[in-house]
Coordinates of C-alpha atoms in Angstrom, one line a residue:
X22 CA -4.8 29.6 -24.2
X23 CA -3.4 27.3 -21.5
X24 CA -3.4 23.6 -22.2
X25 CA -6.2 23.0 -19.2
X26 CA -8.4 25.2 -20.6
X27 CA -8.3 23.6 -24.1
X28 CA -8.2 19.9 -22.3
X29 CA -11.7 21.5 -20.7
X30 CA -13.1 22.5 -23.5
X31 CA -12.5 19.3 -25.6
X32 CA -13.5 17.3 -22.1
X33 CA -17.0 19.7 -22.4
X34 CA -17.5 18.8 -25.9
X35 CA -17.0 15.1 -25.5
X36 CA -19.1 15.2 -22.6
X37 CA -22.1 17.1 -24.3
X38 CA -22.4 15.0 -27.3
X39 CA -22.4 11.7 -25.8
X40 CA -24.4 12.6 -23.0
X41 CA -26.5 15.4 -22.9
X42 CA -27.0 15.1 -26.6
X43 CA -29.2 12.1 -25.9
X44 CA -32.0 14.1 -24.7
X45 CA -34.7 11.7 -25.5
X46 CA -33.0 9.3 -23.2
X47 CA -35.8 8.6 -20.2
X48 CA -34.6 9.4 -16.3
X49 CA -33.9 5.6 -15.9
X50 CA -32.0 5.2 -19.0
X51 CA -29.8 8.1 -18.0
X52 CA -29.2 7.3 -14.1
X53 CA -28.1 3.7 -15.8
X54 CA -25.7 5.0 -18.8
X55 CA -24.0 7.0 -15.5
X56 CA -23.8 4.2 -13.4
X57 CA -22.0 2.3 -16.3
X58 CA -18.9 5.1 -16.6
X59 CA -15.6 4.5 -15.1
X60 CA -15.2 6.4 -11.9
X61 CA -12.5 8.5 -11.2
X62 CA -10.4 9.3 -7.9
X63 CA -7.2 10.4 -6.8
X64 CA -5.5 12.0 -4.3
X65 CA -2.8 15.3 -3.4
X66 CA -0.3 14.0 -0.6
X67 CA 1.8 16.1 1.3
X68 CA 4.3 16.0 3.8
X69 CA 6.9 18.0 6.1
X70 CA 9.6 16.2 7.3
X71 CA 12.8 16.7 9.8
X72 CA 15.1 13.9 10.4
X73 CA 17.8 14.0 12.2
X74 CA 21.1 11.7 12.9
X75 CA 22.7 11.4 16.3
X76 CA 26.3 12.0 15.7
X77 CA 25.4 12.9 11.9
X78 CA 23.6 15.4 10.5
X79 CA 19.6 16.7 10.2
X80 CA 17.6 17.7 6.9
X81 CA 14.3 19.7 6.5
X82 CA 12.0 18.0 3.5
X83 CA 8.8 18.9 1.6
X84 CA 7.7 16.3 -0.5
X85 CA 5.0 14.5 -2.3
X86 CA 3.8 11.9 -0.2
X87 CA 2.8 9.5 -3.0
X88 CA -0.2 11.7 -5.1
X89 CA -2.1 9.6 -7.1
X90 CA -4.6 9.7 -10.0
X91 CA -6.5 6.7 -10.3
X92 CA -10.0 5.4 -12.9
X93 CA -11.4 1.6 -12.0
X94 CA -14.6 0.8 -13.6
X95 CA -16.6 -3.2 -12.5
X96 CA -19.4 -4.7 -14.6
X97 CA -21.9 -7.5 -14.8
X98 CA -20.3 -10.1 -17.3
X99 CA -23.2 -12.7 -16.3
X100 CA -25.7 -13.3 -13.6
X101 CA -23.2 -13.5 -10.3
X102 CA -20.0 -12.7 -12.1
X103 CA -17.9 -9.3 -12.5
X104 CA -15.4 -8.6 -14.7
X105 CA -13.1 -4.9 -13.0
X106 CA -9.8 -2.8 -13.8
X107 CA -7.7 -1.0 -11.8
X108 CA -5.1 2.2 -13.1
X109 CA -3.7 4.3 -10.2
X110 CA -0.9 6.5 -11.4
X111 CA 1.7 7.9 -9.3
X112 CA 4.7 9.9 -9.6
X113 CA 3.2 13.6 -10.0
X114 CA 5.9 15.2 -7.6
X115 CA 3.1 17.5 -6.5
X116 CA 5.3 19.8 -4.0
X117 CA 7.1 21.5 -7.1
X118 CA 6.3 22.3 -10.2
X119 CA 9.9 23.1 -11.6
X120 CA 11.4 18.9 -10.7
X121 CA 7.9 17.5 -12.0
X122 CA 7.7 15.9 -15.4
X123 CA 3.8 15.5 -15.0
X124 CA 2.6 11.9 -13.9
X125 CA 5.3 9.1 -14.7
X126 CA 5.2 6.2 -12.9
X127 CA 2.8 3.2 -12.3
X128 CA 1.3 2.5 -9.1
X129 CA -1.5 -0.4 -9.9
X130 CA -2.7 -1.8 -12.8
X131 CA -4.8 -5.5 -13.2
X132 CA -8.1 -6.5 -14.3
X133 CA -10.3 -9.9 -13.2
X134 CA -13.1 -11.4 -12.3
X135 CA -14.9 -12.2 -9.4
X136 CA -17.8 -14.0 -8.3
X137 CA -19.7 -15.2 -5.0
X138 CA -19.2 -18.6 -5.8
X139 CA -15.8 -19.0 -6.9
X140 CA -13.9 -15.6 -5.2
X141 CA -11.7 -13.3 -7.4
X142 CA -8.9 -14.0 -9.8
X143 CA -7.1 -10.5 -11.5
X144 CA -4.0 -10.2 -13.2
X145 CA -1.5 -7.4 -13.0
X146 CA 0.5 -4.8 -11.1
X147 CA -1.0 -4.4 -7.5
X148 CA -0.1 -5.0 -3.6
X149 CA 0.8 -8.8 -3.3
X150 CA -1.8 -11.2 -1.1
X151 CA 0.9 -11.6 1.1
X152 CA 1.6 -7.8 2.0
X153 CA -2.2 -6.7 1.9
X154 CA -2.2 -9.8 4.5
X155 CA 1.0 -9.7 6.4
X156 CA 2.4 -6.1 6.3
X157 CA -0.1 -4.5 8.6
X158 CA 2.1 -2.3 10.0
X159 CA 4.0 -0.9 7.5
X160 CA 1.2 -0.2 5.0
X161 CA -0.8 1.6 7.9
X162 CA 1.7 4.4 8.1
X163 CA 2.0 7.5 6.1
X164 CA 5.4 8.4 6.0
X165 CA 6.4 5.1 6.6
X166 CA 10.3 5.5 7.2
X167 CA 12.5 2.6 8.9
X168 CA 9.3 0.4 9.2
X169 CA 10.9 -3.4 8.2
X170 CA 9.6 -6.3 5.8
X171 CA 12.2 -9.3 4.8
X172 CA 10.2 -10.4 1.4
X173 CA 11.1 -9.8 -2.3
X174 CA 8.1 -10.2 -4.3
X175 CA 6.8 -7.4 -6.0
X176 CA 3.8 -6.1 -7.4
X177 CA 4.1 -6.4 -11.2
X178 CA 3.4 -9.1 -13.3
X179 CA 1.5 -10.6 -10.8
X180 CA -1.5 -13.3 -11.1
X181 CA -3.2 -13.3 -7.9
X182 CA -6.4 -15.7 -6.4
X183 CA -8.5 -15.2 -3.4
X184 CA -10.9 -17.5 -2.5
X185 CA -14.9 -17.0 -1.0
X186 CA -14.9 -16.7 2.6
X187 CA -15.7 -20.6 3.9
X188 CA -16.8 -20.0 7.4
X189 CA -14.5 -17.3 7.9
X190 CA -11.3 -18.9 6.4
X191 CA -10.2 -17.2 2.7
X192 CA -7.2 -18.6 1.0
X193 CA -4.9 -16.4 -1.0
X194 CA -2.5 -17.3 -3.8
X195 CA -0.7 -15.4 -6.3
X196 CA 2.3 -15.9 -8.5
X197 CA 5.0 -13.5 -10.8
X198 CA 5.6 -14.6 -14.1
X199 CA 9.1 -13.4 -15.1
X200 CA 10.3 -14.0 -18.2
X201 CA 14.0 -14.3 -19.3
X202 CA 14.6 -10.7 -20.1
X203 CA 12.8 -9.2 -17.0
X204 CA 14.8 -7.2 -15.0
X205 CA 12.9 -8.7 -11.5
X206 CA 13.8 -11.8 -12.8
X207 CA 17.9 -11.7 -12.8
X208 CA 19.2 -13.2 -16.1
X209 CA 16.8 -16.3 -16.5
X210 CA 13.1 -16.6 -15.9
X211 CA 11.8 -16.8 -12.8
X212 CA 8.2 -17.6 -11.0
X213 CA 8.2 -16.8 -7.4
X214 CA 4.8 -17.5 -5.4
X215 CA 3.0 -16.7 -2.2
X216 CA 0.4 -18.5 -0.3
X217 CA -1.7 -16.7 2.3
X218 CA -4.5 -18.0 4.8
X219 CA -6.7 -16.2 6.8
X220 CA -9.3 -17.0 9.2
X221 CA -11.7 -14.8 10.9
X222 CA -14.2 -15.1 13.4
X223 CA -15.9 -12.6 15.3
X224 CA -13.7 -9.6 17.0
X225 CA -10.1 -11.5 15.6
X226 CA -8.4 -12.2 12.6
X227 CA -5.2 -14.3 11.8
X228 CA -3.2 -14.8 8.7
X229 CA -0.6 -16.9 8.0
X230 CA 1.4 -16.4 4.7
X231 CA 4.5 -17.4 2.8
X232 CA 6.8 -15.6 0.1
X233 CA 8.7 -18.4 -1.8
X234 CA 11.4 -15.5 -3.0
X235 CA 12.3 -16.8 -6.2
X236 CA 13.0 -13.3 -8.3
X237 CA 16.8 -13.9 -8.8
X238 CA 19.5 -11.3 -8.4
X239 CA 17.4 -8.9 -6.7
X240 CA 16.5 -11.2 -3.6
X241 CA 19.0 -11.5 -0.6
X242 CA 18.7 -15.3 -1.1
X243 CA 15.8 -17.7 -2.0
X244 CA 15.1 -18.2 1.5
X245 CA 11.2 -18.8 2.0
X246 CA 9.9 -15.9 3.9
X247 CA 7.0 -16.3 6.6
X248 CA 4.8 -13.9 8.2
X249 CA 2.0 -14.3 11.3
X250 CA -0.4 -11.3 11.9
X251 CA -3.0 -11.1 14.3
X252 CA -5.3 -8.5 14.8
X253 CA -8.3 -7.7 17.5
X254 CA -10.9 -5.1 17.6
X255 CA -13.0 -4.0 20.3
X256 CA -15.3 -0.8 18.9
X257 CA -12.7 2.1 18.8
X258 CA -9.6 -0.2 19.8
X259 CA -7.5 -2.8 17.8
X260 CA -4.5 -4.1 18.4
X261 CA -2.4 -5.8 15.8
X262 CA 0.7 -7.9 16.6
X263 CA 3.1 -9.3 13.5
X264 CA 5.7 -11.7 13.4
X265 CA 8.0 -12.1 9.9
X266 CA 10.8 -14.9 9.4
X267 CA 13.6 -15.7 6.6
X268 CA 16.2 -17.9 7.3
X269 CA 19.8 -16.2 7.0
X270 CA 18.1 -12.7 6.6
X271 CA 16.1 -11.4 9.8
X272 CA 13.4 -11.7 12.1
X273 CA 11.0 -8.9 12.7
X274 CA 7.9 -8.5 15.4
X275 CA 6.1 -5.8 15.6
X276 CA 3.1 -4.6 17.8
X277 CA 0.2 -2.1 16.9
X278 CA -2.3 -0.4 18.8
X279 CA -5.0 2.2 17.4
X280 CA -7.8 4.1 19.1
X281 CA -9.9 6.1 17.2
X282 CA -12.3 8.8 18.7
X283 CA -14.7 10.7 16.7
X284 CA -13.3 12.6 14.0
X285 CA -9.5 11.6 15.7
X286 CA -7.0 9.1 15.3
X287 CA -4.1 7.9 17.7
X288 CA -1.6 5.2 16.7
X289 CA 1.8 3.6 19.0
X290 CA 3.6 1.5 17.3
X291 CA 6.7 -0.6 18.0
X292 CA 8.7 -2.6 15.7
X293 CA 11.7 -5.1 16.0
X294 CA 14.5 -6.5 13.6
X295 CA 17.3 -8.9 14.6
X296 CA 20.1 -9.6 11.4
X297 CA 21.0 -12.9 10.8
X298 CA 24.2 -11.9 9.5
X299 CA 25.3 -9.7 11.5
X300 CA 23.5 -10.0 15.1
X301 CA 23.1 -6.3 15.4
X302 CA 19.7 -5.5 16.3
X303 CA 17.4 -2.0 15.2
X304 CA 14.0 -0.9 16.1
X305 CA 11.7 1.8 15.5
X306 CA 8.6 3.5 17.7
X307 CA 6.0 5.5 16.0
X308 CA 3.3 7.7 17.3
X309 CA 1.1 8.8 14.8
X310 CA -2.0 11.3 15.4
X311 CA -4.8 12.1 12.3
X312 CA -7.6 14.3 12.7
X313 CA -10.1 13.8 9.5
X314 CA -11.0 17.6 8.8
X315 CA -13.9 16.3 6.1
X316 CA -15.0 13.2 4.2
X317 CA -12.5 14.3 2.0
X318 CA -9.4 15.6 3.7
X319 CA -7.1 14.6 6.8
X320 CA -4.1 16.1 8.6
X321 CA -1.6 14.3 10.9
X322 CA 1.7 14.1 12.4
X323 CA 3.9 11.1 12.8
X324 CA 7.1 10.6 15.1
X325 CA 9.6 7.7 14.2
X326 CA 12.5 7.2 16.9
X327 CA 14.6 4.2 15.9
X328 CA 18.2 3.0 17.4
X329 CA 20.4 0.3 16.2
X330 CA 23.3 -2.0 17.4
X331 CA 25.5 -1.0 14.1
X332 CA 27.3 2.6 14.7
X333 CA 26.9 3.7 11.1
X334 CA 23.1 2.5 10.5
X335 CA 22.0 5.9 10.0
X336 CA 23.9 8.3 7.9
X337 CA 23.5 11.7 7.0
X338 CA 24.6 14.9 5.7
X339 CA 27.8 12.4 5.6
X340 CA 28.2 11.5 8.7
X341 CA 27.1 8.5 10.6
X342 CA 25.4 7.6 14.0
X343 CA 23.3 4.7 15.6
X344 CA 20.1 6.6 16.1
X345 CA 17.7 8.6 13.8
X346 CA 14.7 10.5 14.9
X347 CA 11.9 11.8 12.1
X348 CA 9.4 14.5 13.0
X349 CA 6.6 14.5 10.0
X350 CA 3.3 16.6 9.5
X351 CA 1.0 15.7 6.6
X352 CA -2.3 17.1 4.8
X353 CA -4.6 14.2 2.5
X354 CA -7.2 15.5 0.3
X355 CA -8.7 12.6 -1.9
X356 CA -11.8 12.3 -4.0

């Protein structure tokens, strides 16, 4: 017998003798017990890309676009307060069965509290206040590829605080504790922290937000990093313009507009970043079009044309050239 069908049968099992066994249990009592159970979602990701080098080389790829498998449950600790977790599991290498050594790698994982009259406070590894607030661009994107950022703050180990909304102003705050034998933290410990504001009112929202990029070797320096987003909405059209600084590492801007219509999506993108060190300048346009087939399931294609001032920014099939053009179409199906 397979190993699913055995993990079904034992699932069945479990299932029947702690729920159904319970017969005596009223409607109400029921509906409640089901309310109470951890919910479980997930998603298959795939994509088919082409990329090709000027001057160098072009590839054909199809890959797992980041599959995940995912269980967060919330519940009442006391009158106004909530205690939630948060496991999403990646790493499934869903586009071929013979390279995949099942799921293996960590996407999120925290639990907190949270409360009307105080905010939230959860502890963990998750997206950082300062990329959920900041990074608008490049977290919008499916494929994603040569879409810029100058922060080093990652997501694990992570203690993050957002505050109640206070007439449309939230304050964000969150800080990685690494200890002296943490990788992330180079060879001593190390605590960087970010500080986000963001205000909104009506149709516009702004947020302001600094990375302090204290996490040792792996950061180009401990230059603060800071980041200005602004985005508008106007029924089916937003635009969202972003601005990133780090002293003797880059500037980026980047613009964003998105028009949805029906069942249809249509994104232009344009993104800029100027080296400090070296004064060569790249940037990247991206068209992306998604049609969502159900409530479940979306298809799309995404175009990345990007050029830089450097010759050999872009190399491939081992040779080098100073533009790079990716041609990507994707299928979604999450629950």
């Amino acid at each position: 017998m397979k190993k699913t069908l055995i993990a079904s049968a034992i699932a069945a099992a479990t299932f029947s003798g702690s729920v159904f066994a319970q017969a005596e249990m009223s409607a109400s009592e029921l509906a409640a017990k089901m309310d109470s159970m951890p919910s479980v979602y997930g998603n298959i990701q795939y994509v088919l890309k082409h990329t090709n080098v000027d001057g160098g080389g072009s590839e054909v790829e199809h890959a797992d676009n980041g599959s995940t498998l995912g269980v967060k449950h919330d519940h009442e600790i006391a009158p106004g307060i909530t205690g939630f977790f948060k496991l999403e599991l990646e790493g499934i290498n869903a586009d071929d069965k013979s390279s995949s050594d099942g799921i293996d790698a960590l996407d999120e994982a925290y639990v907190g509290v949270k409360g009307d009259s105080f905010g939230q406070i959860w502890v963990g590894s998750d997206d950082s206040v300062y990329e959920s607030a900041i990074v608008k661009i490049g977290n919008f994107h499916e494929v994603g590829s040569d879409i810029f950022g100058n922060y080093s703050t990652g997501e694990g180990d992570l203690v993050q605080y957002m505050s109640p909304s206070f007439g449309g102003l939230t304050v964000s705050a969150a800080v990685q504790v690494n200890g002296d034998s943490d990788t992330k933290g180079g060879a001593d410990k190390s605590y960087p922290y970010q500080l986000v504001a963001t205000y909104a009112v009506d149709a516009l929202e702004v947020s302001f937000g600094m990375d302090s990029n204290d996490g040792g070797a792996a950061a180009d320096n401990n230059e603060n990093s800071y980041g200005l987003t602004a985005t508008y909405s106007a029924g089916d059209f937003s635009v969202i313009g972003e601005y990133q600084t780090r002293k003797d590492v880059n500037d980026i801007v980047g613009v964003m507009g998105v028009y949805t219509m029906g069942a249809n999506q249509f994104a232009l993108s344009y993104q800029m970043l100027d080296d400090d060190a070296s004064g060569d300048k790249k940037d990247t346009i991206i068209l992306q079009a998604l049609h969502n087939v159900s409530d479940h399931m979306y298809v799309y294609f995404e175009g990345y044309l990007s050029g830089s001032d450097a010759a050999n920014e872009y190399t491939l099939e081992g040779a080098s050239g100073d533009e790079q053009s990716i041609a990507s179409v994707g299928a979604v199906y999450y629950f």
